[in-house]
PDB file of C-alpha atoms in Angstrom:
ATOM      1  CA  MET A   1     134.712 134.352  49.199  1.00  0.00           C
ATOM      2  CA  GLY A   2     131.122 135.531  49.572  1.00  0.00           C
ATOM      3  CA  ARG A   3     130.790 136.202  45.842  1.00  0.00           C
ATOM      4  CA  TRP A   4     131.972 132.678  44.858  1.00  0.00           C
ATOM      5  CA  LEU A   5     129.523 130.845  47.097  1.00  0.00           C
ATOM      6  CA  PRO A   6     126.436 131.341  44.856  1.00  0.00           C
ATOM      7  CA  ALA A   7     128.419 130.242  41.793  1.00  0.00           C
ATOM      8  CA  VAL A   8     129.732 127.092  43.510  1.00  0.00           C
ATOM      9  CA  LEU A   9     126.263 126.201  44.802  1.00  0.00           C
ATOM     10  CA  GLY A  10     124.799 126.726  41.326  1.00  0.00           C
ATOM     11  CA  VAL A  11     127.385 124.414  39.740  1.00  0.00           C
ATOM     12  CA  LEU A  12     126.766 121.749  42.402  1.00  0.00           C
ATOM     13  CA  LEU A  13     123.008 121.915  41.905  1.00  0.00           C
ATOM     14  CA  LEU A  14     123.264 121.700  38.127  1.00  0.00           C
ATOM     15  CA  SER A  15     125.720 118.808  38.206  1.00  0.00           C
ATOM     16  CA  ALA A  16     123.519 116.879  40.644  1.00  0.00           C
ATOM     17  CA  CYS A  17     120.556 117.182  38.269  1.00  0.00           C
ATOM     18  CA  GLY A  18     122.404 115.551  35.411  1.00  0.00           C
ATOM     19  CA  ALA A  19     123.744 112.623  37.417  1.00  0.00           C
ATOM     20  CA  GLY A  20     120.986 110.181  36.464  1.00  0.00           C
ATOM     21  CA  PRO A  21     117.614 109.786  34.818  1.00  0.00           C
ATOM     22  CA  THR A  22     115.053 112.303  35.945  1.00  0.00           C
ATOM     23  CA  HIS A  23     111.945 110.465  34.752  1.00  0.00           C
ATOM     24  CA  ALA A  24     110.358 107.103  35.394  1.00  0.00           C
ATOM     25  CA  LEU A  25     111.171 104.320  32.994  1.00  0.00           C
ATOM     26  CA  PRO A  26     108.222 102.947  31.002  1.00  0.00           C
ATOM     27  CA  PRO A  27     106.779  99.668  32.256  1.00  0.00           C
ATOM     28  CA  THR A  28     107.950  96.569  30.472  1.00  0.00           C
ATOM     29  CA  MET A  29     105.358  94.845  28.321  1.00  0.00           C
ATOM     30  CA  ALA A  30     104.754  91.153  28.789  1.00  0.00           C
ATOM     31  CA  PRO A  31     105.139  89.139  25.581  1.00  0.00           C
ATOM     32  CA  TYR A  32     101.923  88.286  23.742  1.00  0.00           C
ATOM     33  CA  VAL A  33     100.563  84.862  24.607  1.00  0.00           C
ATOM     34  CA  PRO A  34      97.785  83.566  22.338  1.00  0.00           C
ATOM     35  CA  PRO A  35      94.668  81.913  23.753  1.00  0.00           C
ATOM     36  CA  VAL A  36      94.627  78.124  23.954  1.00  0.00           C
ATOM     37  CA  ASP A  37      92.043  76.378  21.763  1.00  0.00           C
ATOM     38  CA  CYS A  38      91.041  73.295  23.753  1.00  0.00           C
ATOM     39  CA  GLY A  39      88.803  71.884  21.008  1.00  0.00           C
ATOM     40  CA  THR A  40      85.063  71.368  20.785  1.00  0.00           C
ATOM     41  CA  PHE A  41      82.709  70.588  23.629  1.00  0.00           C
ATOM     42  CA  ALA A  42      79.281  69.012  23.118  1.00  0.00           C
ATOM     43  CA  ILE A  43      76.452  70.950  24.759  1.00  0.00           C
ATOM     44  CA  PRO A  44      72.706  70.420  24.647  1.00  0.00           C
ATOM     45  CA  GLY A  45      71.709  71.563  21.177  1.00  0.00           C
ATOM     46  CA  GLY A  46      75.112  71.547  19.503  1.00  0.00           C
ATOM     47  CA  GLN A  47      78.824  72.052  19.987  1.00  0.00           C
ATOM     48  CA  ARG A  48      80.955  74.936  21.215  1.00  0.00           C
ATOM     49  CA  ASP A  49      84.648  75.728  20.998  1.00  0.00           C
ATOM     50  CA  LEU A  50      86.367  75.703  24.377  1.00  0.00           C
ATOM     51  CA  VAL A  51      88.999  78.440  24.654  1.00  0.00           C
ATOM     52  CA  SER A  52      91.330  79.409  27.488  1.00  0.00           C
ATOM     53  CA  PRO A  53      92.348  83.049  26.989  1.00  0.00           C
ATOM     54  CA  ALA A  54      95.810  84.150  28.085  1.00  0.00           C
ATOM     55  CA  MET A  55      95.455  85.910  31.430  1.00  0.00           C
ATOM     56  CA  PRO A  56      98.196  87.478  33.584  1.00  0.00           C
ATOM     57  CA  ALA A  57      98.006  84.350  35.779  1.00  0.00           C
ATOM     58  CA  GLY A  58      98.353  82.065  32.724  1.00  0.00           C
ATOM     59  CA  THR A  59      95.941  79.799  30.867  1.00  0.00           C
ATOM     60  CA  ALA A  60      93.582  77.198  32.275  1.00  0.00           C
ATOM     61  CA  ALA A  61      94.392  73.545  31.662  1.00  0.00           C
ATOM     62  CA  CYS A  62      92.103  72.132  28.972  1.00  0.00           C
ATOM     63  CA  ASP A  63      91.486  68.809  30.718  1.00  0.00           C
ATOM     64  CA  GLU A  64      90.334  70.611  33.867  1.00  0.00           C
ATOM     65  CA  ALA A  65      88.142  72.940  31.790  1.00  0.00           C
ATOM     66  CA  PHE A  66      86.409  69.951  30.156  1.00  0.00           C
ATOM     67  CA  LYS A  67      85.767  68.368  33.576  1.00  0.00           C
ATOM     68  CA  VAL A  68      84.372  71.614  35.012  1.00  0.00           C
ATOM     69  CA  LEU A  69      82.072  72.149  32.014  1.00  0.00           C
ATOM     70  CA  THR A  70      80.827  68.563  32.165  1.00  0.00           C
ATOM     71  CA  SER A  71      79.898  69.087  35.820  1.00  0.00           C
ATOM     72  CA  TYR A  72      78.417  72.508  35.083  1.00  0.00           C
ATOM     73  CA  TYR A  73      76.066  71.231  32.368  1.00  0.00           C
ATOM     74  CA  ARG A  74      75.091  68.258  34.546  1.00  0.00           C
ATOM     75  CA  ASP A  75      74.365  70.326  37.690  1.00  0.00           C
ATOM     76  CA  ALA A  76      73.282  73.750  36.405  1.00  0.00           C
ATOM     77  CA  PRO A  77      69.644  72.816  35.665  1.00  0.00           C
ATOM     78  CA  ARG A  78      69.164  71.996  39.380  1.00  0.00           C
ATOM     79  CA  LEU A  79      71.699  74.162  41.199  1.00  0.00           C
ATOM     80  CA  ALA A  80      72.597  77.270  39.177  1.00  0.00           C
ATOM     81  CA  GLN A  81      71.405  80.576  40.598  1.00  0.00           C
ATOM     82  CA  GLY A  82      70.082  83.776  39.065  1.00  0.00           C
ATOM     83  CA  THR A  83      69.658  84.855  35.483  1.00  0.00           C
ATOM     84  CA  ALA A  84      73.396  84.349  34.882  1.00  0.00           C
ATOM     85  CA  ARG A  85      72.993  80.672  35.897  1.00  0.00           C
ATOM     86  CA  ARG A  86      75.943  81.069  38.312  1.00  0.00           C
ATOM     87  CA  LEU A  87      77.363  77.878  39.749  1.00  0.00           C
ATOM     88  CA  VAL A  88      80.655  77.167  41.515  1.00  0.00           C
ATOM     89  CA  VAL A  89      82.232  73.915  40.275  1.00  0.00           C
ATOM     90  CA  SER A  90      85.477  72.680  41.871  1.00  0.00           C
ATOM     91  CA  GLY A  91      86.330  76.248  42.864  1.00  0.00           C
ATOM     92  CA  TRP A  92      85.580  77.657  39.392  1.00  0.00           C
ATOM     93  CA  THR A  93      82.827  80.291  39.254  1.00  0.00           C
ATOM     94  CA  CYS A  94      80.858  79.676  36.065  1.00  0.00           C
ATOM     95  CA  GLU A  95      78.127  81.767  34.449  1.00  0.00           C
ATOM     96  CA  ALA A  96      76.080  81.262  31.305  1.00  0.00           C
ATOM     97  CA  ASP A  97      74.701  83.650  28.719  1.00  0.00           C
ATOM     98  CA  ILE A  98      73.020  83.441  25.325  1.00  0.00           C
ATOM     99  CA  ASP A  99      75.074  84.543  22.317  1.00  0.00           C
ATOM    100  CA  ASP A 100      73.850  86.355  19.199  1.00  0.00           C
ATOM    101  CA  HIS A 101      72.847  82.984  17.651  1.00  0.00           C
ATOM    102  CA  ASN A 102      70.677  82.132  20.677  1.00  0.00           C
ATOM    103  CA  MET A 103      73.115  79.442  21.820  1.00  0.00           C
ATOM    104  CA  ASN A 104      74.290  78.930  25.369  1.00  0.00           C
ATOM    105  CA  GLN A 105      77.830  80.034  26.178  1.00  0.00           C
ATOM    106  CA  VAL A 106      79.584  79.524  29.505  1.00  0.00           C
ATOM    107  CA  GLY A 107      82.542  81.308  31.057  1.00  0.00           C
ATOM    108  CA  CYS A 108      84.387  80.212  34.191  1.00  0.00           C
ATOM    109  CA  ASP A 109      87.168  81.790  36.257  1.00  0.00           C
ATOM    110  CA  LYS A 110      89.314  80.814  39.222  1.00  0.00           C
ATOM    111  CA  ASN A 111      92.423  82.414  40.720  1.00  0.00           C
ATOM    112  CA  GLY A 112      93.023  84.668  37.711  1.00  0.00           C
ATOM    113  CA  LEU A 113      92.552  81.903  35.116  1.00  0.00           C
ATOM    114  CA  ALA A 114      89.563  81.592  32.807  1.00  0.00           C
ATOM    115  CA  PHE A 115      87.980  79.605  30.009  1.00  0.00           C
ATOM    116  CA  VAL A 116      84.940  80.198  27.826  1.00  0.00           C
ATOM    117  CA  THR A 117      82.789  78.382  25.333  1.00  0.00           C
ATOM    118  CA  GLN A 118      82.044  80.140  22.073  1.00  0.00           C
ATOM    119  CA  ARG A 119      80.511  79.473  18.702  1.00  0.00           C
ATOM    120  CA  VAL A 120      82.429  76.889  16.680  1.00  0.00           C
ATOM    121  CA  ARG A 121      84.597  78.650  14.123  1.00  0.00           C
ATOM    122  CA  ALA A 122      84.152  77.552  10.545  1.00  0.00           C
TER     123      ALA A 122
END
């Protein structure tokens, strides 16, 4: 019986290894969700497209984005802080920058959602 024990143990070990997957399954990919084009927004000196990019938390509602931007442009000259012109509006943290055409662009985020202004596409 002593000579069969190693053979039986070897068979048990090998059969246990093949009982199921031995590697982690790849993560599932979320389906592609395109950004939402909310339309144009008038800013001092011109117009910008308002876009809500698809984030893991979803997309920002366009009507809320328009309201936040209206408040931002009204209040930023008096209340925004720092070179990024940071201002919190209705819980949205907004910052401004100058794009490559020397036009103001604003981005805001809140709870994993975001929206941005960008140059109007032709």
